[in-house]
Structures are given as C-alpha cells and as structure tokens.
C-alpha cells in the first residue's frame, strides 16, 4: 500500500509542476523575449524488480530553436539597418524641397529669366536689382541646403553616440547574465536566459551582433569578427568622427572598441544604417551640391567675363566682374557661395553688354546669360541629376525596408510557432495536468480508504 501512496504522490507533484509551468507560460504570453517552457518527466522504475515507482520531474527546459533564433536576430538586424537608412535618406531628400516654388530648380529658372529682363532693359535699374535679388536668394538657398546637410551629419553622429551608450549598457548586462547563468546552472537559469535572449535580440537590432553559444551556458557576442562579449567580460564602444562643417568626403566615421582600440566593422543594425549614411550617402550629397554651386559660379562668371559692364550706368565700358564668389574658408562649396559685393552695391556692374560693347543699351551678353540654364552639363543639369540620385536612393532604401520588414515578420512568426506561447494549447495542457492531479489525489484517497477499511476489519 505504501508504494501506491508514493507513486500517487509523485504523480501529484508532477501534475503540480506541470500546472506551475503552464501558469508561467500563460503569465508571460506577452512578455518580450519570453521563450515557452516545457516540463520534462521521466518514468521511475525499481532497479531490482523493474516495477514502476511513479514519475519524476526531470527538468524544465526552454522550447527553442537555435536556427530560428539566429534567423530572427539576422532579419532584425537587417530591419534595423534599413529603418535608420531610410529615415536619414528621407530627411536628406526633404531638404531639397523639390518640386516647389522655393526649391533650387525654380530659383535657377527665375535666375536665368531675370537675365532676360536685363537684356530687354539694360539701362533700367529695376531689372538689375531683380536679378541681384534672385542671385542672393539662390546663394542663400545653397547655403541653407549645405548647412542642413552639415546639421544632419552632426545629428546623425550624435544619434550613433546615443545608441552606443544603450548598446554598451546591454553588452554589460549580457556579460553579467553570463556569469549568473553559469553560476546557477541550467536547471535554475531559464528566467536569466530569457533576459539575456531579449538583450541579444536588441543588440542584433542595434549593431547586428551574432552569437556563439558556449558549453557552460554563456554566450559570446561578435560583430564582424570583433569580440564584444566573452564570458563575463564586455567591451565598450565609442564613435570617432571629424567635426562638420564641411561634411567629410571620406569614410571617416568609425566605431571603436575599448578592447584593443580596434575599429568595429558595423554593417548591420540601426547603427550600421546610420554609419552608411555618414560615410557614403551624406558625403556624396554634399559633394554633389558643392559641384552644382561650383558649376553655377564658374558658368555665370565665365560668361560675365566675356562681356562688358557700364558701372553706375555710365558711358565707359569695363570688363565684367564675377557675380558669385566663395567666402568663409575660400572653399568652392555651397556653404560658402556668396554674391560679389561689387554687384550688390552697383547692379550696373553686371556685364550685360557684349564685347566689344555697343553702348550701355547693349544687352547681348545678358541674353546669352539667360540661355545658360539649358546647358547639358551646366548647373541645372547637375542639380537635376543630384535630385534624381537622391530620389533613387530613397526609393531603394524604402524598398529595402519593405522587404526587410516582411522577412522579419516571417522569421518572427516561425520563431513564435516554436518558442512562443499558444494560450489555447496551454489551456489544454492545464486541463490535462488538472485531471492528472485529481486522478493522483483520487488514488491517494482510495488507498487511504482501503487502509482504513482493513484496519476496521481487524
């Protein structure tokens, strides 16, 4: 009879453990990073007789797939990369403000058209003042657009620094959890492993970290072959960048690891997307804008130098002076594009006449200036190519983001199908454990009644 007691008691304990596991799963059905737990039971058999001696709770394991977990982390890294890339490029495109009445395309058209006004009335001050005003507006728009790219570059560098602070905290936490998991052993570390899995997933999203599982239960984290977490030791990451303006034209923004001071090749995750814009996209856009500004200045100034002006609307012709100059550091960049103060103070310094001049009523050179906007390799064409290139980059980044989101959702669903909590299935398991508990209790009650009947019979 005592054997039956112990067999029923083992069943009672196993059912209780099962109810505890089900309760844990249902309670954490919506907990980020939680991996479903499973009760593992084993049959107890007497070593000498082979008779059954009940059931034993062998372990409570996490239901996971290394393949699906790695796939989820990989697609999460791709989604993080595409998201940050799309956001920065879309911001860069929004600065162009194209098409609009205030964009550079329209201002260039108005600028060339203003030369027509001068050509038609070269002795009148108003058309020349209008031309100077259009030129000033155009230069200021170039300045502002260039400054916007400088500000976007600096703010993106700051974003990398902020994200790395969060990354460093997570790396440290993973190292601490490694130590705790190894000390607790596999039988008591499920909650700690869940916490670590959540951090590892976040690190995959942020920097594209990959995992090496170790036999002792700890994990190593790497990015591009650089070890960031090994057992209980973690690295600290920092961003190294030159100061803009101007926007650097080389791949000069890097992430440095405190372990050996090596550069970490971040090409995935949110930070990887930001580095892509800092080292390639934004420098390319700034360089393209500088080329447009330089082309505008050289195209206009060269044509003006081929004409003649009549300063103060006088009768003595003089050689044409440049309209556009570069201030600041002297760089021919869009940030420093300015109007020649001589032309601002005396619009009659604009070389509207030809060479040789036909008097101050000659507007032949101004008419030639008005046609410069149609040049196949002039500033208008360069600017259209720049706008088209940025638009294509944004379109490609949006397509990349869409495909990355689909890939992540597919990986997430596959992961959840194995490791996620299905509450309907848990309710079925709960009923099974409840019935098992009741049956074991019934066995104990029956055995107890039998013993009492035998004692009464004696």
Coordinates of C-alpha atoms in Angstrom, one line a residue:
X1 CA 0.0 0.0 0.0
X2 CA 2.8 2.5 0.9
X3 CA 4.2 2.0 -2.7
X4 CA 0.9 3.2 -4.1
X5 CA 1.0 6.2 -1.9
X6 CA 4.4 7.2 -3.1
X7 CA 3.5 6.5 -6.8
X8 CA 0.4 8.6 -6.5
X9 CA 2.3 11.3 -4.6
X10 CA 4.9 11.5 -7.4
X11 CA 2.0 11.9 -9.9
X12 CA 0.6 14.7 -7.7
X13 CA 3.9 16.5 -7.6
X14 CA 4.4 16.1 -11.3
X15 CA 1.0 17.5 -12.1
X16 CA 1.6 20.4 -9.7
X17 CA 4.9 21.1 -11.5
X18 CA 3.1 21.0 -14.8
X19 CA 0.5 23.5 -13.6
X20 CA 3.3 25.8 -12.4
X21 CA 4.9 25.6 -15.9
X22 CA 1.6 26.3 -17.6
X23 CA 0.9 29.2 -15.3
X24 CA 4.3 30.6 -16.0
X25 CA 3.8 30.4 -19.7
X26 CA 0.3 32.0 -19.7
X27 CA 1.5 34.8 -17.4
X28 CA 4.4 35.6 -19.8
X29 CA 2.5 35.1 -23.1
X30 CA 3.0 38.8 -24.0
X31 CA 6.4 39.3 -22.3
X32 CA 9.1 40.3 -24.9
X33 CA 11.8 37.8 -25.3
X34 CA 10.0 35.1 -23.3
X35 CA 10.6 31.5 -24.6
X36 CA 8.0 28.9 -23.8
X37 CA 8.9 26.4 -21.0
X38 CA 8.2 22.7 -21.1
X39 CA 8.1 20.2 -18.3
X40 CA 10.2 17.1 -18.9
X41 CA 9.1 14.0 -17.0
X42 CA 10.7 10.6 -16.7
X43 CA 9.4 7.2 -15.6
X44 CA 10.7 5.8 -12.2
X45 CA 11.5 2.1 -12.3
X46 CA 12.7 0.0 -9.4
X47 CA 16.2 -1.2 -10.4
X48 CA 15.8 -4.7 -8.9
X49 CA 12.3 -5.6 -10.0
X50 CA 11.7 -3.3 -12.9
X51 CA 8.4 -2.4 -11.4
X52 CA 7.1 1.2 -11.8
X53 CA 7.7 3.6 -9.0
X54 CA 5.9 6.6 -10.3
X55 CA 7.1 9.7 -12.2
X56 CA 9.9 12.2 -11.6
X57 CA 10.2 15.9 -12.8
X58 CA 13.4 15.7 -14.7
X59 CA 13.8 19.3 -15.8
X60 CA 12.0 22.4 -17.1
X61 CA 13.5 23.4 -20.5
X62 CA 13.1 26.2 -22.9
X63 CA 11.5 25.3 -26.2
X64 CA 13.8 27.0 -28.7
X65 CA 15.5 26.5 -32.0
X66 CA 19.0 27.9 -32.5
X67 CA 18.3 28.1 -36.2
X68 CA 15.1 30.1 -35.8
X69 CA 16.6 32.3 -33.1
X70 CA 19.6 33.2 -35.4
X71 CA 17.3 33.8 -38.3
X72 CA 15.2 36.1 -36.2
X73 CA 18.2 38.1 -35.0
X74 CA 19.6 38.3 -38.5
X75 CA 16.3 39.7 -40.0
X76 CA 16.0 42.0 -37.0
X77 CA 19.5 43.4 -37.8
X78 CA 18.5 43.9 -41.5
X79 CA 15.3 45.7 -40.5
X80 CA 17.2 47.9 -38.1
X81 CA 19.7 48.8 -40.8
X82 CA 17.0 49.5 -43.4
X83 CA 14.9 51.6 -40.9
X84 CA 17.7 54.0 -40.0
X85 CA 19.0 54.2 -43.6
X86 CA 15.5 55.1 -44.9
X87 CA 14.9 57.7 -42.2
X88 CA 18.1 59.6 -42.7
X89 CA 17.9 59.5 -46.5
X90 CA 14.2 60.6 -46.4
X91 CA 15.3 63.6 -44.3
X92 CA 18.1 64.4 -46.7
X93 CA 15.6 64.4 -49.6
X94 CA 13.1 66.6 -47.7
X95 CA 15.7 69.3 -47.5
X96 CA 15.6 69.7 -51.3
X97 CA 12.0 70.8 -51.2
X98 CA 11.5 69.6 -54.7
X99 CA 9.4 70.2 -56.6
X100 CA 8.3 73.5 -55.1
X101 CA 8.3 77.3 -55.8
X102 CA 11.1 77.7 -53.3
X103 CA 13.4 74.8 -54.5
X104 CA 16.7 75.4 -56.3
X105 CA 15.2 74.2 -59.6
X106 CA 12.6 77.0 -59.6
X107 CA 15.1 79.5 -58.3
X108 CA 17.6 78.7 -61.1
X109 CA 14.8 79.1 -63.6
X110 CA 13.9 82.5 -62.1
X111 CA 17.6 83.5 -62.0
X112 CA 18.1 82.8 -65.7
X113 CA 14.8 84.5 -66.5
X114 CA 15.9 87.6 -64.7
X115 CA 18.8 88.0 -67.2
X116 CA 16.1 88.2 -69.9
X117 CA 14.7 91.2 -68.0
X118 CA 18.1 92.9 -68.0
X119 CA 18.7 92.1 -71.7
X120 CA 15.4 93.7 -72.6
X121 CA 16.1 96.9 -70.5
X122 CA 19.8 97.1 -69.8
X123 CA 19.8 100.8 -68.8
X124 CA 17.0 100.3 -66.3
X125 CA 17.9 99.7 -62.6
X126 CA 14.8 97.7 -61.6
X127 CA 15.6 94.6 -63.8
X128 CA 19.2 94.6 -62.5
X129 CA 18.0 94.8 -58.9
X130 CA 15.6 92.0 -59.5
X131 CA 18.5 89.9 -60.9
X132 CA 20.7 90.6 -57.9
X133 CA 17.8 89.7 -55.6
X134 CA 17.3 86.4 -57.4
X135 CA 21.0 85.7 -57.2
X136 CA 21.1 86.4 -53.5
X137 CA 18.1 84.2 -52.9
X138 CA 19.7 81.4 -54.9
X139 CA 23.0 81.7 -53.0
X140 CA 21.2 81.7 -49.6
X141 CA 19.3 78.6 -50.6
X142 CA 22.5 76.8 -51.5
X143 CA 24.0 78.0 -48.1
X144 CA 20.9 76.7 -46.2
X145 CA 20.8 73.4 -48.0
X146 CA 24.5 72.8 -47.4
X147 CA 24.0 73.8 -43.7
X148 CA 21.1 71.4 -43.5
X149 CA 23.4 68.5 -44.6
X150 CA 26.0 69.6 -42.1
X151 CA 23.4 69.6 -39.3
X152 CA 22.1 66.3 -40.4
X153 CA 25.6 64.8 -40.4
X154 CA 26.3 66.1 -36.9
X155 CA 22.9 65.0 -35.5
X156 CA 23.4 61.5 -37.1
X157 CA 26.8 61.3 -35.4
X158 CA 25.1 62.2 -32.1
X159 CA 22.5 59.6 -32.7
X160 CA 25.2 57.0 -33.1
X161 CA 26.8 58.1 -29.9
X162 CA 23.4 57.9 -28.0
X163 CA 22.7 54.4 -29.4
X164 CA 26.1 53.2 -28.5
X165 CA 25.5 54.2 -24.9
X166 CA 22.5 51.9 -24.9
X167 CA 24.5 49.2 -26.6
X168 CA 27.3 49.4 -24.0
X169 CA 24.7 49.0 -21.2
X170 CA 23.2 45.9 -22.9
X171 CA 26.7 44.4 -23.5
X172 CA 27.5 44.8 -19.9
X173 CA 24.2 43.2 -18.9
X174 CA 24.8 40.2 -21.1
X175 CA 28.2 39.7 -19.5
X176 CA 26.7 39.9 -16.1
X177 CA 23.9 37.4 -17.0
X178 CA 26.6 35.1 -18.4
X179 CA 28.2 35.0 -15.0
X180 CA 24.9 34.4 -13.2
X181 CA 23.7 31.7 -15.6
X182 CA 27.0 29.7 -15.3
X183 CA 26.7 30.0 -11.5
X184 CA 23.1 29.0 -11.4
X185 CA 23.4 26.1 -13.7
X186 CA 21.0 25.0 -16.5
X187 CA 18.3 23.8 -14.1
X188 CA 17.7 27.2 -12.5
X189 CA 18.6 29.8 -15.2
X190 CA 15.6 29.9 -17.5
X191 CA 14.5 33.3 -16.4
X192 CA 18.0 34.6 -16.7
X193 CA 18.3 33.1 -20.2
X194 CA 15.1 34.8 -21.3
X195 CA 16.5 38.1 -20.1
X196 CA 19.7 37.5 -22.0
X197 CA 17.9 36.4 -25.1
X198 CA 15.9 39.7 -25.1
X199 CA 19.2 41.7 -24.8
X200 CA 20.8 39.7 -27.5
X201 CA 17.8 40.4 -29.8
X202 CA 18.0 44.1 -29.1
X203 CA 21.8 44.1 -29.8
X204 CA 21.1 42.3 -33.1
X205 CA 18.7 45.1 -34.0
X206 CA 21.1 47.8 -32.9
X207 CA 24.5 46.6 -34.2
X208 CA 23.9 43.2 -35.9
X209 CA 25.6 41.3 -33.1
X210 CA 25.9 37.5 -33.7
X211 CA 26.0 34.8 -31.0
X212 CA 28.4 32.0 -30.2
X213 CA 26.9 29.6 -27.6
X214 CA 29.3 28.1 -25.1
X215 CA 29.2 24.7 -23.4
X216 CA 28.9 26.3 -20.0
X217 CA 25.8 28.1 -20.9
X218 CA 27.3 31.5 -21.5
X219 CA 27.3 33.2 -24.9
X220 CA 29.9 35.2 -26.8
X221 CA 28.8 38.2 -28.9
X222 CA 30.7 39.3 -32.0
X223 CA 30.3 41.9 -34.8
X224 CA 32.4 41.4 -37.9
X225 CA 34.7 39.1 -36.1
X226 CA 35.4 41.5 -33.3
X227 CA 34.6 40.0 -29.8
X228 CA 32.3 42.3 -27.8
X229 CA 31.3 39.9 -25.0
X230 CA 33.2 36.9 -23.9
X231 CA 32.0 35.1 -20.8
X232 CA 31.7 37.8 -18.1
X233 CA 33.7 40.5 -19.9
X234 CA 32.2 43.1 -22.2
X235 CA 33.7 45.8 -24.4
X236 CA 32.7 49.5 -24.5
X237 CA 32.0 51.1 -27.9
X238 CA 32.5 54.7 -28.9
X239 CA 32.1 56.7 -32.1
X240 CA 35.1 58.5 -33.7
X241 CA 34.2 61.3 -36.1
X242 CA 35.5 64.5 -37.6
X243 CA 33.6 67.7 -36.9
X244 CA 31.4 69.2 -39.7
X245 CA 31.3 71.6 -41.4
X246 CA 32.0 70.7 -44.0
X247 CA 30.6 67.3 -44.3
X248 CA 33.6 64.9 -44.6
X249 CA 34.1 63.4 -48.1
X250 CA 35.7 60.2 -46.9
X251 CA 34.6 57.2 -44.9
X252 CA 35.9 58.7 -41.7
X253 CA 33.2 57.9 -39.1
X254 CA 34.1 54.7 -37.2
X255 CA 33.1 52.8 -34.1
X256 CA 36.0 51.9 -31.8
X257 CA 36.1 49.0 -29.2
X258 CA 37.7 49.5 -25.9
X259 CA 39.3 46.1 -26.2
X260 CA 42.5 46.9 -28.2
X261 CA 41.1 50.1 -29.7
X262 CA 40.1 48.2 -32.9
X263 CA 37.6 49.5 -35.4
X264 CA 34.3 47.5 -35.3
X265 CA 33.0 46.9 -38.9
X266 CA 29.4 47.7 -38.3
X267 CA 27.4 47.0 -41.4
X268 CA 24.1 45.8 -40.0
X269 CA 21.6 47.0 -37.4
X270 CA 20.4 50.5 -36.7
X271 CA 23.9 51.8 -36.1
X272 CA 25.1 50.2 -39.3
X273 CA 22.5 52.0 -41.3
X274 CA 23.5 55.3 -39.7
X275 CA 27.2 54.7 -40.5
X276 CA 26.2 54.0 -44.1
X277 CA 24.7 57.5 -44.4
X278 CA 27.6 59.1 -42.6
X279 CA 30.3 57.5 -44.6
X280 CA 28.7 57.3 -48.0
X281 CA 25.3 59.0 -48.6
X282 CA 25.6 62.3 -46.9
X283 CA 29.2 63.0 -48.1
X284 CA 28.0 62.1 -51.6
X285 CA 25.1 64.5 -51.4
X286 CA 27.2 67.3 -50.1
X287 CA 29.8 66.8 -52.7
X288 CA 27.1 66.8 -55.4
X289 CA 25.7 70.1 -54.1
X290 CA 29.2 71.6 -54.0
X291 CA 29.7 70.6 -57.6
X292 CA 26.4 72.3 -58.5
X293 CA 27.4 75.5 -56.7
X294 CA 30.9 75.5 -58.3
X295 CA 29.3 74.9 -61.7
X296 CA 26.9 77.8 -61.2
X297 CA 29.7 80.1 -60.2
X298 CA 32.0 79.2 -63.0
X299 CA 29.3 79.2 -65.7
X300 CA 28.0 82.6 -64.7
X301 CA 31.3 84.2 -64.0
X302 CA 32.9 82.9 -67.2
X303 CA 30.1 84.3 -69.3
X304 CA 30.2 87.6 -67.5
X305 CA 33.9 87.9 -68.0
X306 CA 33.2 87.7 -71.7
X307 CA 31.0 90.7 -71.6
X308 CA 31.3 94.4 -70.7
X309 CA 29.6 96.5 -68.0
X310 CA 28.8 100.2 -67.5
X311 CA 29.3 100.8 -63.8
X312 CA 26.9 103.4 -62.4
X313 CA 25.1 103.4 -65.8
X314 CA 27.9 105.5 -67.2
X315 CA 29.3 105.6 -70.6
X316 CA 32.7 104.0 -70.1
X317 CA 32.7 100.2 -70.5
X318 CA 34.7 98.0 -68.3
X319 CA 35.4 94.3 -68.1
X320 CA 32.8 92.1 -66.5
X321 CA 33.3 91.1 -62.8
X322 CA 32.3 87.8 -61.2
X323 CA 28.8 87.6 -59.8
X324 CA 29.4 84.6 -57.5
X325 CA 32.3 84.4 -55.0
X326 CA 33.1 82.0 -52.2
X327 CA 33.6 83.3 -48.7
X328 CA 34.4 81.6 -45.5
X329 CA 37.4 79.3 -45.8
X330 CA 37.6 80.0 -49.5
X331 CA 36.2 76.6 -50.4
X332 CA 34.2 76.4 -53.5
X333 CA 31.5 74.6 -51.5
X334 CA 27.8 75.5 -51.5
X335 CA 28.1 76.5 -47.8
X336 CA 30.3 79.5 -48.8
X337 CA 28.6 80.7 -52.0
X338 CA 28.0 84.4 -52.0
X339 CA 27.3 87.4 -54.3
X340 CA 30.1 89.7 -55.2
X341 CA 29.7 92.9 -53.0
X342 CA 30.6 95.0 -56.1
X343 CA 27.5 93.8 -57.9
X344 CA 25.3 94.1 -54.9
X345 CA 26.3 97.8 -54.4
X346 CA 26.1 98.6 -58.1
X347 CA 23.9 96.3 -60.2
X348 CA 25.2 98.2 -63.3
X349 CA 28.4 96.3 -62.7
X350 CA 26.7 93.2 -64.3
X351 CA 28.2 92.8 -67.7
X352 CA 25.0 92.9 -69.8
X353 CA 26.8 94.2 -72.9
X354 CA 28.8 92.2 -75.3
X355 CA 32.5 92.5 -76.2
X356 CA 33.1 94.8 -77.9
X357 CA 30.2 96.7 -76.3
X358 CA 27.6 98.6 -78.3
X359 CA 26.9 101.1 -75.6
X360 CA 25.1 100.8 -72.2
X361 CA 21.9 99.9 -74.1
X362 CA 23.6 96.7 -75.3
X363 CA 22.0 93.6 -73.6
X364 CA 23.5 90.9 -75.8
X365 CA 25.6 89.3 -73.1
X366 CA 22.7 89.3 -70.7
X367 CA 20.7 87.5 -73.4
X368 CA 23.5 84.9 -73.7
X369 CA 23.4 84.5 -69.9
X370 CA 19.7 83.8 -70.0
X371 CA 20.4 80.7 -72.2
X372 CA 22.9 79.1 -69.8
X373 CA 20.2 77.2 -68.0
X374 CA 19.8 74.9 -71.0
X375 CA 23.4 73.7 -71.0
X376 CA 23.5 69.9 -71.0
X377 CA 26.4 69.9 -68.4
X378 CA 25.5 73.1 -66.6
X379 CA 24.4 73.7 -63.1
X380 CA 20.7 72.9 -63.9
X381 CA 21.6 69.6 -65.3
X382 CA 23.9 68.7 -62.4
X383 CA 21.2 69.7 -59.9
X384 CA 18.6 67.6 -61.7
X385 CA 21.0 64.6 -61.6
X386 CA 21.6 65.2 -57.9
X387 CA 17.9 65.3 -57.1
X388 CA 17.3 62.2 -59.2
X389 CA 20.1 60.4 -57.5
X390 CA 18.8 61.1 -54.0
X391 CA 15.3 60.2 -55.1
X392 CA 16.6 56.9 -56.4
X393 CA 18.5 56.2 -53.1
X394 CA 15.3 57.0 -51.1
X395 CA 13.2 54.7 -53.3
X396 CA 15.8 51.9 -53.0
X397 CA 16.0 52.3 -49.2
X398 CA 12.2 52.2 -48.9
X399 CA 12.1 49.0 -51.0
X400 CA 14.9 47.6 -48.8
X401 CA 12.9 48.5 -45.7
X402 CA 9.7 46.9 -47.0
X403 CA 11.5 43.6 -47.9
X404 CA 13.3 43.6 -44.5
X405 CA 10.0 44.1 -42.6
X406 CA 8.5 41.2 -44.5
X407 CA 11.5 39.0 -43.8
X408 CA 11.4 39.9 -40.1
X409 CA 7.7 39.2 -39.8
X410 CA 8.2 35.8 -41.4
X411 CA 11.1 34.9 -39.1
X412 CA 9.1 36.2 -36.1
X413 CA 6.1 34.0 -37.0
X414 CA 8.3 31.0 -37.5
X415 CA 10.0 31.7 -34.2
X416 CA 6.7 32.1 -32.3
X417 CA 5.3 28.9 -33.8
X418 CA 8.1 27.0 -32.0
X419 CA 9.0 29.2 -29.0
X420 CA 6.0 31.4 -28.5
X421 CA 3.1 30.8 -26.1
X422 CA -0.1 29.4 -27.6
X423 CA -2.6 30.1 -24.9
X424 CA -5.1 27.6 -26.4
X425 CA -2.5 24.9 -26.2
X426 CA -1.6 26.0 -22.7
X427 CA -5.3 25.7 -21.6
X428 CA -5.4 22.2 -23.0
X429 CA -2.2 21.3 -21.0
X430 CA -3.6 22.9 -17.9
X431 CA -6.7 20.7 -18.1
X432 CA -4.5 17.6 -18.6
X433 CA -2.4 18.4 -15.6
X434 CA -5.5 19.3 -13.6
X435 CA -7.1 15.9 -14.4
X436 CA -3.8 14.2 -13.6
X437 CA -3.7 16.0 -10.3
X438 CA -7.2 15.0 -9.5
X439 CA -6.6 11.4 -10.5
X440 CA -3.5 11.2 -8.4
X441 CA -5.4 12.7 -5.4
X442 CA -8.1 10.1 -6.1
X443 CA -5.6 7.3 -5.9
X444 CA -4.3 8.6 -2.6
X445 CA -7.9 8.9 -1.3
X446 CA -8.7 5.4 -2.5
X447 CA -5.6 3.8 -0.9
X448 CA -6.4 5.7 2.3
X449 CA -9.9 4.4 2.4
X450 CA -8.7 0.8 1.7
X451 CA -6.2 1.0 4.6
X452 CA -8.9 2.3 6.9
X453 CA -11.3 -0.5 5.9
X454 CA -8.6 -3.1 6.6
X455 CA -7.9 -1.6 10.0
X456 CA -11.6 -1.6 10.8
X457 CA -11.9 -5.2 9.7
X458 CA -9.1 -6.2 12.1

